[in-house]
mmCIF file of C-alpha atoms in Angstrom:
data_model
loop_
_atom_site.group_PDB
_atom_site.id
_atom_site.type_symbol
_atom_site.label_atom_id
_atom_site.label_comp_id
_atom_site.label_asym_id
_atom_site.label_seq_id
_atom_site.Cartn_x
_atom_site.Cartn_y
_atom_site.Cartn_z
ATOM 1 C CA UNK A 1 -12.213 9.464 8.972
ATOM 2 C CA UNK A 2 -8.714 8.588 7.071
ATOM 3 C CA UNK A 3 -7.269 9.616 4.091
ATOM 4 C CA UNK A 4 -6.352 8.251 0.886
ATOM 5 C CA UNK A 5 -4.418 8.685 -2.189
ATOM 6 C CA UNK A 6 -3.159 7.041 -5.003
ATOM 7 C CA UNK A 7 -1.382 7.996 -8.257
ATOM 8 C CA UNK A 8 -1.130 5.795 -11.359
ATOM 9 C CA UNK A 9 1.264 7.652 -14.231
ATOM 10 C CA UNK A 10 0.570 6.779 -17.583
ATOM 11 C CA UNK A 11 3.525 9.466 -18.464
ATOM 12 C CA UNK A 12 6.754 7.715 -17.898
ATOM 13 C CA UNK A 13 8.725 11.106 -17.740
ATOM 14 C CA UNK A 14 6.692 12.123 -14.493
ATOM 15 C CA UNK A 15 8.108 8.808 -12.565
ATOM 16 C CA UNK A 16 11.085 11.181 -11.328
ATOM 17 C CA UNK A 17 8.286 12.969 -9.390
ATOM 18 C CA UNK A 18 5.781 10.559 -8.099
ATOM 19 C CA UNK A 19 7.510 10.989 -4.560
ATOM 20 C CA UNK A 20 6.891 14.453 -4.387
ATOM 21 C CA UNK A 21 3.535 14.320 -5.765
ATOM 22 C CA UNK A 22 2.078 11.689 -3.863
ATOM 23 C CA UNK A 23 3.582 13.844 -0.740
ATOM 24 C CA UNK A 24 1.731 17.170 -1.378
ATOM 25 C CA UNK A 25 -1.360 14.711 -2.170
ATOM 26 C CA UNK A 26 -1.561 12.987 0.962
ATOM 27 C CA UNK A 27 -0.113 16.417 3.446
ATOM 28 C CA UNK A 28 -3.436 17.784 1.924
ATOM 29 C CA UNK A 29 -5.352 15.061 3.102
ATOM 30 C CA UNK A 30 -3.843 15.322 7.162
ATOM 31 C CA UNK A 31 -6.766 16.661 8.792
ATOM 32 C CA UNK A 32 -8.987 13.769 7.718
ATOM 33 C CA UNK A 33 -6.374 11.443 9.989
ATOM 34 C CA UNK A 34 -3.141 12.859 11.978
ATOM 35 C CA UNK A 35 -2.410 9.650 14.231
ATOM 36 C CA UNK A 36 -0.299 8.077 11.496
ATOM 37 C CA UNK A 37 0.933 7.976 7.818
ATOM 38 C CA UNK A 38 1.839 5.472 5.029
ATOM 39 C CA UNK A 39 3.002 5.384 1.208
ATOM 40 C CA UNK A 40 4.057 2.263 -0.893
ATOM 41 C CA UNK A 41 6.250 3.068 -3.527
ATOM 42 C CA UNK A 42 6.206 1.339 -7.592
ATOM 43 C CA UNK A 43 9.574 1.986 -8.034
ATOM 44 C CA UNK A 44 13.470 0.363 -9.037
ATOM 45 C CA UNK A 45 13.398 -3.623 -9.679
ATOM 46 C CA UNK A 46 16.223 -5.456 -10.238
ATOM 47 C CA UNK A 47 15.695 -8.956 -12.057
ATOM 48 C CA UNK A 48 15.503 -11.998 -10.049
ATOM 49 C CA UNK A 49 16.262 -9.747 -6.794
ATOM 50 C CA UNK A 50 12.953 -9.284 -4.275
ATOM 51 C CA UNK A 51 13.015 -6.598 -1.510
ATOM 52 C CA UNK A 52 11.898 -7.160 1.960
ATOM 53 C CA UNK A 53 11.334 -3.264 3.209
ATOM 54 C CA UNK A 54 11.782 -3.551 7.331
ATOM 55 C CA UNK A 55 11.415 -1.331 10.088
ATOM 56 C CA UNK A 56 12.384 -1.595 13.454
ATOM 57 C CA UNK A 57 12.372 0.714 16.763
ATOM 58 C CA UNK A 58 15.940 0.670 17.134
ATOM 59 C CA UNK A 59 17.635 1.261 14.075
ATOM 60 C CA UNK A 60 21.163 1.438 15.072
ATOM 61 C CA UNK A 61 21.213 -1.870 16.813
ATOM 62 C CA UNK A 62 18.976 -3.698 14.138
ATOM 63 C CA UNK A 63 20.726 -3.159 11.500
ATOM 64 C CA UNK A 64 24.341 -2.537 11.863
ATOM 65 C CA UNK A 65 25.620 -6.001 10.720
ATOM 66 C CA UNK A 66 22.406 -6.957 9.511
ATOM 67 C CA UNK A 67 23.984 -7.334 5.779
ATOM 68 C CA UNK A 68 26.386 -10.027 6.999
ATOM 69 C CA UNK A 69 24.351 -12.169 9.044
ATOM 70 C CA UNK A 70 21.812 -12.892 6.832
ATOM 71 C CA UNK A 71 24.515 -13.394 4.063
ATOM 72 C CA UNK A 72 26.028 -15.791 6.625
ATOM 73 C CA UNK A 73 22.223 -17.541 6.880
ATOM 74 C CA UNK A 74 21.168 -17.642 3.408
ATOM 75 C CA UNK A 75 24.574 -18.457 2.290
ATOM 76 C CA UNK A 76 24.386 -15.336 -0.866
ATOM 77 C CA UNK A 77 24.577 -11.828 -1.147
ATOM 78 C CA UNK A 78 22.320 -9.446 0.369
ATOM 79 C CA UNK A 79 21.989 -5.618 0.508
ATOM 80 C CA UNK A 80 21.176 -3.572 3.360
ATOM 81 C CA UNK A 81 19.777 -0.043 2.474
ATOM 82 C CA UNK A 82 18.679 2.040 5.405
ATOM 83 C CA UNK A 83 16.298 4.928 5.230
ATOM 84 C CA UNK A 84 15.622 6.390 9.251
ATOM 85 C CA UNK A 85 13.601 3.552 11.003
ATOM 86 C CA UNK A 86 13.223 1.170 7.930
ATOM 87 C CA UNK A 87 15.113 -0.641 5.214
ATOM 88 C CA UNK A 88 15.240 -2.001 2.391
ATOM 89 C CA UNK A 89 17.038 -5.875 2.185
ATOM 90 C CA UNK A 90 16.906 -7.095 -1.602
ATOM 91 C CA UNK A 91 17.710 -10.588 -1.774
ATOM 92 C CA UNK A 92 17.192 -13.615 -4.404
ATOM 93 C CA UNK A 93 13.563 -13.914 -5.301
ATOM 94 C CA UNK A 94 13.973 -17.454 -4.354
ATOM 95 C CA UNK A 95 15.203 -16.289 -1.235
ATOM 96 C CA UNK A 96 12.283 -14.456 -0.056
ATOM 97 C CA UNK A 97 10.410 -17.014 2.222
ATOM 98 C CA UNK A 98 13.429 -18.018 3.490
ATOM 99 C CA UNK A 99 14.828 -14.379 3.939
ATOM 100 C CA UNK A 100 11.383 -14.074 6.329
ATOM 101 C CA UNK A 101 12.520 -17.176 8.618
ATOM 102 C CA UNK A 102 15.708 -15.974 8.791
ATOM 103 C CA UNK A 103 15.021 -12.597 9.877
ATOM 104 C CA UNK A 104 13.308 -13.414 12.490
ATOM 105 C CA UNK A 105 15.499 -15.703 14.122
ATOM 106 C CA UNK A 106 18.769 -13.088 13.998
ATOM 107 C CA UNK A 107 16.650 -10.170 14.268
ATOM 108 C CA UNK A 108 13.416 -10.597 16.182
ATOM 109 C CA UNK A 109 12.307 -7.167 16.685
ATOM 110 C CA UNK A 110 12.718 -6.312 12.604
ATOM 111 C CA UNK A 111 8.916 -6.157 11.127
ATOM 112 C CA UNK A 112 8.367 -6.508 7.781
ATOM 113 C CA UNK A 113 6.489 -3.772 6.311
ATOM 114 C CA UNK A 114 6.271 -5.220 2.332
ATOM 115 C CA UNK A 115 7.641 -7.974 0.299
ATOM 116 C CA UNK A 116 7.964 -7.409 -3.032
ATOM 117 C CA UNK A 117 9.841 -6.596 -6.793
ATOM 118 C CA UNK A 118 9.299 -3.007 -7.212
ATOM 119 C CA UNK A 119 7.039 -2.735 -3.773
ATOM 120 C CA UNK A 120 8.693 -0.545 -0.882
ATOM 121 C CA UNK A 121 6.019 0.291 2.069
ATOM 122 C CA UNK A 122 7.347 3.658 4.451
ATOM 123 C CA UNK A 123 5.061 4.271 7.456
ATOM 124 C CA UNK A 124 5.307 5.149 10.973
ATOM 125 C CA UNK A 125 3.018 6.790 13.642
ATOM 126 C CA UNK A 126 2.835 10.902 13.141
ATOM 127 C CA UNK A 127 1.610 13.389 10.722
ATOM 128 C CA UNK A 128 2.095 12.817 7.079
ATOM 129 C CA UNK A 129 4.159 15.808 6.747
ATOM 130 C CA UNK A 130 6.603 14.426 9.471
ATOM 131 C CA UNK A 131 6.331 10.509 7.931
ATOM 132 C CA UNK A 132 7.293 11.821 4.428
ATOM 133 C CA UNK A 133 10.056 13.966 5.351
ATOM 134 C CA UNK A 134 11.584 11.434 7.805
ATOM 135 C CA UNK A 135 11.962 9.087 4.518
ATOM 136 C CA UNK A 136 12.172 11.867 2.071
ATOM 137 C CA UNK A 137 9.421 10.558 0.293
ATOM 138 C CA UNK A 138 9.490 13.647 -2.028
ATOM 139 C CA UNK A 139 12.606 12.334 -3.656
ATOM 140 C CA UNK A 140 11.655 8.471 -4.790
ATOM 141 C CA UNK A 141 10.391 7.985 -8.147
ATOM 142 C CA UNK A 142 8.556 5.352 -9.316
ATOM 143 C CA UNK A 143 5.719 4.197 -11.542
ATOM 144 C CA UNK A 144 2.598 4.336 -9.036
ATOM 145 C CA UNK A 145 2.009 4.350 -5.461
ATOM 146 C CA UNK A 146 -0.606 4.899 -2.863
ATOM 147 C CA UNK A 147 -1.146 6.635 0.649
ATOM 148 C CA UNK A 148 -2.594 6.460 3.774
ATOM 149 C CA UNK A 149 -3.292 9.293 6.471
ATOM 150 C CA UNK A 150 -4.913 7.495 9.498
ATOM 151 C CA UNK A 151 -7.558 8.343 12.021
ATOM 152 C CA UNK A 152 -7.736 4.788 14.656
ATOM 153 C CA UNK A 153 -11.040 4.196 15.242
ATOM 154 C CA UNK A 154 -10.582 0.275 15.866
ATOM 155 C CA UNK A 155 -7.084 -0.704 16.669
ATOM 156 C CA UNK A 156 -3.862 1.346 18.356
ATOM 157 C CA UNK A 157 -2.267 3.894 17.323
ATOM 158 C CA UNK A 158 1.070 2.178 16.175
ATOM 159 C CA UNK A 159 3.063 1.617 13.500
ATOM 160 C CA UNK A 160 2.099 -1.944 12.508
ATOM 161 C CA UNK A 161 -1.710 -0.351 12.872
ATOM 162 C CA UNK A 162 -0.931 2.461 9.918
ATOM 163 C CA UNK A 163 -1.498 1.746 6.503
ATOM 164 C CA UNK A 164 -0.931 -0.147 3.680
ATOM 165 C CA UNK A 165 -0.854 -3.484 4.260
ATOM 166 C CA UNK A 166 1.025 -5.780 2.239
ATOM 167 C CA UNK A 167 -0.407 -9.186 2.360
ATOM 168 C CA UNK A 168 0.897 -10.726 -0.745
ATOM 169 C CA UNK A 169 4.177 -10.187 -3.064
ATOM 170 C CA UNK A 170 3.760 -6.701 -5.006
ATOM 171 C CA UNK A 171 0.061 -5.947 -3.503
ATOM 172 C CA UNK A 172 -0.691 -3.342 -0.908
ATOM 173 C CA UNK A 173 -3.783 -1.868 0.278
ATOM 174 C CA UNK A 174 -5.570 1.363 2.056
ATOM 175 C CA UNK A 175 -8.816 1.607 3.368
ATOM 176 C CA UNK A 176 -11.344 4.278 4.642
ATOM 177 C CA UNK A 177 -14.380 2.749 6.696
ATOM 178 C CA UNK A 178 -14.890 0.495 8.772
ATOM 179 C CA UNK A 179 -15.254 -3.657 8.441
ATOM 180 C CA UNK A 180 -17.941 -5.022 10.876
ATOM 181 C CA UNK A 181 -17.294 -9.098 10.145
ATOM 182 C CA UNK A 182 -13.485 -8.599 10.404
ATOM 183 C CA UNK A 183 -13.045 -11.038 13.776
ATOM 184 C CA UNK A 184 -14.899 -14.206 11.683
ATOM 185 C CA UNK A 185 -12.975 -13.028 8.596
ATOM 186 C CA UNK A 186 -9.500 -13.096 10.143
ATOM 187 C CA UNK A 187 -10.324 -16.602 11.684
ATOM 188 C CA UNK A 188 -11.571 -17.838 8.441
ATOM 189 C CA UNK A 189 -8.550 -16.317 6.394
ATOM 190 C CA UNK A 190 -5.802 -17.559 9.054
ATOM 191 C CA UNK A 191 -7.384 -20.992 9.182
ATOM 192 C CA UNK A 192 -6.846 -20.913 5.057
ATOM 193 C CA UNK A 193 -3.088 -19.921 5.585
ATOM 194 C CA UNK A 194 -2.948 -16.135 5.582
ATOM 195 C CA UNK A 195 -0.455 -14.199 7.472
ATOM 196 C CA UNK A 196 -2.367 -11.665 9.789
ATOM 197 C CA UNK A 197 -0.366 -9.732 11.873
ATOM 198 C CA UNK A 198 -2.740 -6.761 13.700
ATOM 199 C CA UNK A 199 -5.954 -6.454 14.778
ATOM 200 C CA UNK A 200 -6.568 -4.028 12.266
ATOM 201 C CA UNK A 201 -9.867 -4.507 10.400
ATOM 202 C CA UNK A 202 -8.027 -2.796 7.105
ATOM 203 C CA UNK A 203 -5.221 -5.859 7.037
ATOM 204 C CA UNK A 204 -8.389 -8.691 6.958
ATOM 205 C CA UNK A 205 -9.663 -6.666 3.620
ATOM 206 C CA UNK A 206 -6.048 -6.753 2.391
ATOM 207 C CA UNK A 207 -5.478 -10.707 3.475
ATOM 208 C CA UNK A 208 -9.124 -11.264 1.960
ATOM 209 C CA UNK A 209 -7.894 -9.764 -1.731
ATOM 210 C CA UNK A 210 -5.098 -12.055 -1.699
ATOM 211 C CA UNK A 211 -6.741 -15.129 -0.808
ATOM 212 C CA UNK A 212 -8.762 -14.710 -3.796
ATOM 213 C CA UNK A 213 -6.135 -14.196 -5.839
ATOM 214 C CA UNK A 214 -4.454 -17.215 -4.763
ATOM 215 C CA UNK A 215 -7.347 -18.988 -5.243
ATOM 216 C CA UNK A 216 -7.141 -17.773 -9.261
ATOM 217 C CA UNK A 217 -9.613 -14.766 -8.946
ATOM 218 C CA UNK A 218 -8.050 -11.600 -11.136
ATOM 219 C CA UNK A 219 -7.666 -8.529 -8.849
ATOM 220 C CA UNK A 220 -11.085 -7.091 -10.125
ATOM 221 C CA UNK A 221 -12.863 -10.754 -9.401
ATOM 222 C CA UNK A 222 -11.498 -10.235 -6.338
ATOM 223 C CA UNK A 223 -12.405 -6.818 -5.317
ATOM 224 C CA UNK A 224 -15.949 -7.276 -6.792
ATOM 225 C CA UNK A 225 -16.558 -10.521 -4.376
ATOM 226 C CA UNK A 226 -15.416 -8.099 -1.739
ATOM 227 C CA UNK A 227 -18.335 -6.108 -2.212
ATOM 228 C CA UNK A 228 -20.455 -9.397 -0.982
ATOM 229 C CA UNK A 229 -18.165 -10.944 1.435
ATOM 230 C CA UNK A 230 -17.290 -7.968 3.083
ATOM 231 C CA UNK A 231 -19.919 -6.284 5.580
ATOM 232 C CA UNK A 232 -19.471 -2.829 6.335
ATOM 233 C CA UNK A 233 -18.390 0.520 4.467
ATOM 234 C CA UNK A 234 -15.573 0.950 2.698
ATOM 235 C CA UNK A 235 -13.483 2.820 0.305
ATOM 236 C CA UNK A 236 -10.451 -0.092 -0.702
ATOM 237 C CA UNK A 237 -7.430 0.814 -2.954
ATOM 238 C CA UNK A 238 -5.285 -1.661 -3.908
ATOM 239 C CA UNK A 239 -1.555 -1.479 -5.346
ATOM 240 C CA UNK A 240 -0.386 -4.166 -7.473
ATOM 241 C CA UNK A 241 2.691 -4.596 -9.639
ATOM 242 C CA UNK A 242 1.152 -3.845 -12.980
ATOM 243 C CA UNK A 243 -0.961 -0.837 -11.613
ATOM 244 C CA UNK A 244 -3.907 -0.131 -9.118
ATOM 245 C CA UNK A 245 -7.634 -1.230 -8.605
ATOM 246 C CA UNK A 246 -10.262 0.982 -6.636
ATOM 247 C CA UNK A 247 -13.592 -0.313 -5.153
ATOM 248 C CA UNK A 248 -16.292 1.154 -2.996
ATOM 249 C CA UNK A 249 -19.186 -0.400 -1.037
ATOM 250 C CA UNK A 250 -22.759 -0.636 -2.287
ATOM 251 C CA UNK A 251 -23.608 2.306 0.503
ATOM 252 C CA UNK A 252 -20.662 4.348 -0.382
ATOM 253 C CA UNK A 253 -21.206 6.632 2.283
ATOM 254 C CA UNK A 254 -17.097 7.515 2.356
ATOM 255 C CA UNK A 255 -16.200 10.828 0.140
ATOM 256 C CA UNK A 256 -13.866 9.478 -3.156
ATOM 257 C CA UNK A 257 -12.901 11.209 -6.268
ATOM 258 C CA UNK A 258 -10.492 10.420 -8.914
ATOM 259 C CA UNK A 259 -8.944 12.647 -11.791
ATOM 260 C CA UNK A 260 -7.833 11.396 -14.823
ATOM 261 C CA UNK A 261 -5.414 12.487 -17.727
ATOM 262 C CA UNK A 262 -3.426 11.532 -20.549
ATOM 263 C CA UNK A 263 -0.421 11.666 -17.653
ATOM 264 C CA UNK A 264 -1.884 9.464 -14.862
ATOM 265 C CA UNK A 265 -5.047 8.777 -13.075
ATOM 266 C CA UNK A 266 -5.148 10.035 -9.604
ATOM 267 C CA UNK A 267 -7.205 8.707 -6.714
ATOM 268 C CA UNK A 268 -8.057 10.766 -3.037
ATOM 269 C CA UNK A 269 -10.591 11.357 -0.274
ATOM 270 C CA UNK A 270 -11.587 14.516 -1.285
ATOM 271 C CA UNK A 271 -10.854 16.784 -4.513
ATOM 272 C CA UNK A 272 -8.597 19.334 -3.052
ATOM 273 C CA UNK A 273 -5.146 16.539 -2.945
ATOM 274 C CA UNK A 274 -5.393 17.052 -6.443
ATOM 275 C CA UNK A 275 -4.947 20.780 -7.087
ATOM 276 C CA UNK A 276 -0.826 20.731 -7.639
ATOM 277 C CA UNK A 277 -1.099 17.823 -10.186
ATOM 278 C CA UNK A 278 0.246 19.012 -13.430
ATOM 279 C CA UNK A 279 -3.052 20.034 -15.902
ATOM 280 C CA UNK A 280 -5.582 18.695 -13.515
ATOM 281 C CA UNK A 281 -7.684 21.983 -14.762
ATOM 282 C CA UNK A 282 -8.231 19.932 -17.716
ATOM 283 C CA UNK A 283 -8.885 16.779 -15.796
ATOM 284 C CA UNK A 284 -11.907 14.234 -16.439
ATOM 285 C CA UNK A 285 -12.970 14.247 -12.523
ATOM 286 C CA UNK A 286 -15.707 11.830 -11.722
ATOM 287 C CA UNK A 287 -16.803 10.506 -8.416
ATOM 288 C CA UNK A 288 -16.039 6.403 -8.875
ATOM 289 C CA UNK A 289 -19.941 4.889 -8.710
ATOM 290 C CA UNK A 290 -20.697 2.484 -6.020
ATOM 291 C CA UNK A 291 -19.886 -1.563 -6.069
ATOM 292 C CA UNK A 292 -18.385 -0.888 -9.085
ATOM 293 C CA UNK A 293 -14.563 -1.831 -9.297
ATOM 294 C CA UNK A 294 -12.312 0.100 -11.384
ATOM 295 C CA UNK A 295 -8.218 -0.684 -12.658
ATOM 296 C CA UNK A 296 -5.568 0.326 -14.452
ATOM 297 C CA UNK A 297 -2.903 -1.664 -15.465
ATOM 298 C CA UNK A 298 0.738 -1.168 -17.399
ATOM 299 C CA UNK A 299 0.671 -4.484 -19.055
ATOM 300 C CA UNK A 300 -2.387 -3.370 -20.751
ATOM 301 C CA UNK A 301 -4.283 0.396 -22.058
ATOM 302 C CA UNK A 302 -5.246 1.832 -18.858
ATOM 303 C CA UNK A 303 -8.961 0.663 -18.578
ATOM 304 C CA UNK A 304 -11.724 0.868 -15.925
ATOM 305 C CA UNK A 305 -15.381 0.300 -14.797
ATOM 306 C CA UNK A 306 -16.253 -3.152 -14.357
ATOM 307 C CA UNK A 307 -20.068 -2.997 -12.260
ATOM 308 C CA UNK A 308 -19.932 -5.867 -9.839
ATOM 309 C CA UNK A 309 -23.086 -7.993 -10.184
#
């Protein structure tokens, strides 16, 4: 089945809380998909600095050091922090394709879980209750973010299988259904240059948004041609820098519902992730129509509804 959430705050004195909020949100949602858990985090960006967020299965070894050898490599300063199995390296944005290389050569076991300015991706294999405390979620503010309670239904049960999957700088995305052309897809996206790490049909969707994108389609251009390209059913949302985009199949046989206030917009599976959210009795609720992509952005008034043709 899976679960998803996702919180946009219009509010910028609830940013201290998005952590916590997007927590309770997505524990709700654990009996829709207990095998594993994910949230990416809109939070802290320091200018000209870009954050690789890594995880590896043995901590201790990975990382002790870690700091100095890839100062040693890139020949500037780096920061190490570590949070349980992952952490966070911020680097020089010019760095950041050369931070990749070098990681893997000094530390081949490392995966990358997000690249990104303000992006930081946290998941692991386990309920979301267990995922969010391991990280103390709860406690990270930020500006937006999105979640991810899994249920495998095409793919192992691992870490690199949970959700969401960062396929370009900034961008992130989580996905309930199921992508039937996913095998031609990857080939197709792969042959074009895109980085596709699982077998996972939900990282194709994600690789597919940013292909567009690079190929000058705006987010919503790209999640409408999704709704053509793309056979199966699916609920997508997608975290970007500025804000988040949500799209749903022509079929949209997969339960969504979003709430929206003059404090955020919230996203989820089903209605009952939103019942702690501050004045949510008072909340436009709407169920978002099919092939119809919606956004909302900080660069701009928080907008949405654009019907895909």
């Amino acid at each position: 089945m899976c679960g998803i959430v996702g919180l946009f705050l219009k509010d910028t004195s609830l940013e201290p809380n998005l952590g916590r909020m997007l927590t309770e949100m997505l524990i709700t949602m654990t009996d829709r998909g207990p095998d594993s858990a994910g949230i990416a985090i809109y939070g802290t960006e320091h200018k000209g600095k870009v954050k690789l967020t890594v995880q590896s299965d043995h901590p201790d070894r990975d990382y002790d050091g870690l700091d100095k050898d890839m100062q040693k490599a890139l020949g500037g300063e780096v920061t190490v922090r570590v949070n349980d199995t992952h952490a966070v390296i911020e680097i020089d944005t010019a760095w950041a394709a050369a931070g990749r290389t070098v990681l893997a050569n000094i530390r081949p076991e490392v995966r990358i879980m997000s690249t990104g300015e303000s992006l930081e991706i946290y998941k692991e294999v386990g309920l979301p209750k267990n995922v969010a405390a391991r990280f103390d979620i709860s406690s990270m503010s930020g500006s937006h973010g999105i979640g991810h309670t899994r249920m495998a239904t095409e793919s192992a049960v691992t870490t690199m299988g949970a959700h969401p999957f960062n396929t370009g700088r900034d961008q992130c995305l989580v996905h309930n259904g199921s992508l039937s052309n996913h095998a031609s897809l990857r080939r197709k996206l792969r042959k074009a240059g895109m980085r596709i790490e699982t077998e996972n049909d939900t990282e194709v969707g994600a690789a597919y948004v940013t292909w567009k994108m690079q190929n000058g389609s705006t987010l919503g251009e790209a999640l409408a041609s999704a709704i053509d390209d793309l056979d199966g059913f699916f609920n997508f949302v997608v975290g970007t820098k500025d804000g988040f985009g949500v799209v749903r199949d022509p079929i949209a046989c997969k339960p969504a519902v979003m709430a929206e206030t003059d404090q955020y917009v919230a996203f989820a599976s089903e209605y009952r992730a939103f019942v702690n959210l501050p004045g949510i009795d008072y909340a436009r609720v709407w169920e978002p129509e099919p092939a119809t992509v919606y956004f909302w952005s900080h660069d701009h008034a928080p907008t949405a509804t654009e019907k895909a043709a």
